[in-house]
XYZ file of C-alpha atoms in Angstrom:
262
model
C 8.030 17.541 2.733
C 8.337 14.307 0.636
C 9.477 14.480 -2.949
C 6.069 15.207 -4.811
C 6.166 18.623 -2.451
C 3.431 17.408 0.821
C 3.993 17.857 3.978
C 4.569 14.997 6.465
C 3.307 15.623 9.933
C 5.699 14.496 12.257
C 6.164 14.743 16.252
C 9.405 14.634 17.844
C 9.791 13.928 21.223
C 13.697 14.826 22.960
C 14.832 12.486 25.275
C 16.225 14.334 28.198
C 19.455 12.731 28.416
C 20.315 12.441 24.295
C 19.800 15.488 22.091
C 22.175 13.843 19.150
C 20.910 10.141 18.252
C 17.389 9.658 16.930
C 15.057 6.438 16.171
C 12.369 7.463 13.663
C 8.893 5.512 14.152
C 6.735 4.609 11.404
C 3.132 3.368 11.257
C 1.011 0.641 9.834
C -1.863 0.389 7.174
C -4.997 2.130 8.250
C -3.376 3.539 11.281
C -1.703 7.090 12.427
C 1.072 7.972 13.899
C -0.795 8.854 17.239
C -2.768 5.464 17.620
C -1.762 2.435 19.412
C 1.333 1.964 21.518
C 3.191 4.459 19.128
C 3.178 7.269 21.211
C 3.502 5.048 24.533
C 6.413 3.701 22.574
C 7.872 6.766 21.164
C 8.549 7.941 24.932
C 10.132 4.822 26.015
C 12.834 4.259 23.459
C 17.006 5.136 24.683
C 16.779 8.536 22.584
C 14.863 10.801 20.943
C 12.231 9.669 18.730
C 10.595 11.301 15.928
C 6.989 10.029 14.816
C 5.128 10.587 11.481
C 2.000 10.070 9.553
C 3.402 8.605 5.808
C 1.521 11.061 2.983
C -2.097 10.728 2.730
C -2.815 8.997 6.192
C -3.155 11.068 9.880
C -2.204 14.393 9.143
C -0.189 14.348 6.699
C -1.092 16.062 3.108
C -1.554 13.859 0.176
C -4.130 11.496 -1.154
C -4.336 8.041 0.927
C -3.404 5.138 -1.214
C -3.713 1.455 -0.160
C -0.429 -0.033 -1.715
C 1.592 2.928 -2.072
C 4.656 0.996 -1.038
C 7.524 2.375 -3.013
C 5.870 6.139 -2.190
C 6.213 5.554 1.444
C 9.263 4.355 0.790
C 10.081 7.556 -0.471
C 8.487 9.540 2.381
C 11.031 7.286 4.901
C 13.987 8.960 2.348
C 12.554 12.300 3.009
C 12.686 12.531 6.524
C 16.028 10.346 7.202
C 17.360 13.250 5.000
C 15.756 16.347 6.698
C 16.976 15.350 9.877
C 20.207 14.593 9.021
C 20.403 18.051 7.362
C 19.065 19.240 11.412
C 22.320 16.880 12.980
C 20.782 14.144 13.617
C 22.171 11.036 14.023
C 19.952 8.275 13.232
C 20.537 5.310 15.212
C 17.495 2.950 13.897
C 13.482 2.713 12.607
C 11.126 1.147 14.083
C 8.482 0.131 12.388
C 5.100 -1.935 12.672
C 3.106 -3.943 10.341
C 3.156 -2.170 7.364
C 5.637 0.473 8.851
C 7.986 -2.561 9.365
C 7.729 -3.116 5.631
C 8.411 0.508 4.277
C 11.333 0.335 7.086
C 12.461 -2.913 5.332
C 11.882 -1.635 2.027
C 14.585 1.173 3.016
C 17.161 -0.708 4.149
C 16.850 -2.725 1.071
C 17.385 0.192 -0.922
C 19.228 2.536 0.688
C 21.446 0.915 3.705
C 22.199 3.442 4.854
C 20.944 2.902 8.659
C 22.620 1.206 11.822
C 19.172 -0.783 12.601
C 15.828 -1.129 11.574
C 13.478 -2.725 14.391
C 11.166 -5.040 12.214
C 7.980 -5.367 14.931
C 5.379 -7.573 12.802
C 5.910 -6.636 9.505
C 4.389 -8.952 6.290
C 6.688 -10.901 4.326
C 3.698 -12.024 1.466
C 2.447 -8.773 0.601
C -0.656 -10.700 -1.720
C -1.740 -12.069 1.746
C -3.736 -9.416 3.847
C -5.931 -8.220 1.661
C -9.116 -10.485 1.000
C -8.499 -11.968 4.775
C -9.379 -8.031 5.457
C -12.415 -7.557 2.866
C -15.668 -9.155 2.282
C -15.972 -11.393 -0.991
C -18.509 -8.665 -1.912
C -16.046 -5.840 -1.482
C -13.708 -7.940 -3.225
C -16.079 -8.599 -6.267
C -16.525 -4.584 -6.412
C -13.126 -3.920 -6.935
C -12.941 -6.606 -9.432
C -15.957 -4.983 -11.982
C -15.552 -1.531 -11.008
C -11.974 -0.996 -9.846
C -12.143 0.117 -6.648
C -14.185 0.244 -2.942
C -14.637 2.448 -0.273
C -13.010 0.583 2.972
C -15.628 0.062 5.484
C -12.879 1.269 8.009
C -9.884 3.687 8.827
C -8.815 5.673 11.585
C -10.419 8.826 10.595
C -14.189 8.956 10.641
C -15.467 10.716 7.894
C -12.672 10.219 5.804
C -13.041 7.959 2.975
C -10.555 5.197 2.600
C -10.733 4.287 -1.288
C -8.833 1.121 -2.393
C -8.483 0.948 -6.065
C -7.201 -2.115 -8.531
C -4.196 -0.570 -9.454
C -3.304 -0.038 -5.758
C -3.557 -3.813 -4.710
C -1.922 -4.609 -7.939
C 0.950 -2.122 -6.738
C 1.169 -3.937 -3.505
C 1.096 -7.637 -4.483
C 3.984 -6.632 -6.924
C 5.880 -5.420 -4.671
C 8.700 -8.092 -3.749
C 10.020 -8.167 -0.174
C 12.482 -10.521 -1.473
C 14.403 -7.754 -2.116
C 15.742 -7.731 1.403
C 18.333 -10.252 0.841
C 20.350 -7.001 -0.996
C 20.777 -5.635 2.757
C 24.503 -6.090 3.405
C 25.065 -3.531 6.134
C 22.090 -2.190 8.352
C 21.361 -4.718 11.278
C 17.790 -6.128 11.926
C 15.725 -7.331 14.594
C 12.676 -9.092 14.079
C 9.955 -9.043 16.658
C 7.025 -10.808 16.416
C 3.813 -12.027 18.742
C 2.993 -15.509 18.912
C -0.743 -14.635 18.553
C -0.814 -12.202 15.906
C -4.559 -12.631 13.942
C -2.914 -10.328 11.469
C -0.003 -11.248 10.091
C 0.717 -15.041 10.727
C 4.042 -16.026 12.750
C 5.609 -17.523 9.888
C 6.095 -14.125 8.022
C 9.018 -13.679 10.946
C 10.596 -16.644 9.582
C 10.363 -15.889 6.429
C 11.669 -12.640 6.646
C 14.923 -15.037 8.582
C 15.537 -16.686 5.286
C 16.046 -13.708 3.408
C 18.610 -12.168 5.908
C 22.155 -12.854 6.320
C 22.568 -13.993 9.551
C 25.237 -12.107 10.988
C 22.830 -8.879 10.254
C 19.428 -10.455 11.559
C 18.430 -10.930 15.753
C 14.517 -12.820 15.266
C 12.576 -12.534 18.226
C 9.142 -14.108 19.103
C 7.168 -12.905 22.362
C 4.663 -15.817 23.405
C 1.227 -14.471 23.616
C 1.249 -10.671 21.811
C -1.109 -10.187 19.477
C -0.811 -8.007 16.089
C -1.785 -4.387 18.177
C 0.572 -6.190 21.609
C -2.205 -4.821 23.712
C -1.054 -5.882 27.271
C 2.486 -6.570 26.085
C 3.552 -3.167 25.201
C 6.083 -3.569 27.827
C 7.226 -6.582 26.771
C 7.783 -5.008 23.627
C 9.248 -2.120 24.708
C 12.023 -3.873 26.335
C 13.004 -6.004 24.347
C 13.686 -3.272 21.955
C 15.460 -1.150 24.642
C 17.649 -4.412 25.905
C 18.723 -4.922 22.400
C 19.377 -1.511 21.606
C 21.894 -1.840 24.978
C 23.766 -4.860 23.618
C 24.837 -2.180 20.797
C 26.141 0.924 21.256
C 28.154 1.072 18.216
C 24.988 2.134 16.707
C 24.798 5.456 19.228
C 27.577 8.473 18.615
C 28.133 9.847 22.155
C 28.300 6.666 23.853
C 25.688 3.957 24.965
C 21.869 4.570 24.621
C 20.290 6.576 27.734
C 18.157 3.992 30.297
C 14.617 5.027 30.554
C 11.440 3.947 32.247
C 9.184 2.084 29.916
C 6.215 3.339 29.900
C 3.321 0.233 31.354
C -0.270 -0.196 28.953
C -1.267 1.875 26.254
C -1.787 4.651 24.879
């Protein structure tokens, strides 16, 4: 449970060879824990992964807010502390898109993490948000204060994105990165993401102290990597390789990566 008392649905999966060092996943906007190459990816990883839906979205209880980035934030807290009250050891997050910024968001904050895996996160959080919505839609939330989103990842579910909620979100200042001074980060980004431009990756570079920061950009992914979730998944494993330090019990387990999606 996060600290205003809901439950977060997670899944954890135990790699057969590790039972001590865990990466936790997290998702993006207007996604789920179970969509996309998370669960492909989840499986793949050198340990055990654990998986979960931030408050409000998937299954988790809680009302779904659009810019709720310091509350996610907050749900990340919650579950690096209940597992390392179970023994975990947490060897990194991985996060994508928005995921990638709560993971961020963490470090900044706490850093208190050997890695976080940074897999196409946003840099300009004011960007992303008429690009998504109609002028119409955006007009709406301007004299009424808030719209229904015309999608989501559960059907039937109504995905309401209020004034104060953007606000929240284009206030919120990934600048604060540049206080990470211990957790490592690698960057990963597609060449073709219609999502979140290229250049976010290099911003993100600026902000980092270089000796902390690996960047990484795969020619030809776009923002979901669909056909390059291998690709992805390697690159993560082959850096995680390069560092055991961040692993108690020795060096990460090899796996098989899993090929497609899920």
């Amino acid at each position: 449970r996060n600290a205003f008392s809901e439950r977060l649905a997670t899944k954890l999966w135990h790699h057969p060879s590790d039972t001590s060092n865990i990466i936790i996943i997290c998702h993006g906007l207007l996604t789920t824990k179970d969509r996309g190459f998370l669960p492909d990816l989840s499986k793949a990883l050198s340990c055990s992964t654990l998986r979960f839906d931030f408050s409000g979205n998937g299954e988790s209880e809680g009302e779904w807010e659009f810019g709720s980035m310091q509350k996610q934030t907050g749900d990340l807290r919650s579950v690096v502390v209940a597992l390392r009250q179970s023994g975990w050891h947490i060897a990194a997050i991985v996060g994508h898109s928005m995921g990638a910024d709560i993971a961020l968001l963490y470090a900044a904050a706490h850093d208190d993490v050997p890695l976080v895996v940074n897999v196409s996160g946003r840099f300009d959080l004011s960007k992303g948000i008429r690009e998504k919505y109609s002028d119409e839609l955006m007009q709406q939330l301007e004299t009424e204060g808030r719209f229904v989103s015309p999608f989501g990842p559960i059907k039937g579910k109504k995905y309401v994105i209020t004034k104060a909620s953007v606000e929240e979100r284009i206030n919120t200042r990934m600048d604060v990165i540049s206080n990470i001074n211990s957790t490592h980060i690698l960057t990963i980004h597609g060449t073709d993401d219609e999502v979140i431009p290229v250049g976010d990756a290099h911003e993100i570079d600026s902000r980092l102290r270089k000796d902390l920061h690996t960047m990484v950009i795969l020619q030809g992914p776009n923002h979901a990597y669909k056909g390059f979730e291998s690709q992805l998944f390697n690159t993560i494993n082959d850096y995680l390789c390069l560092h055991p330090e961040y692993f108690i019990n020795g060096t990460p387990q090899t796996v098989t990566t899993v090929n497609g999606s899920s």
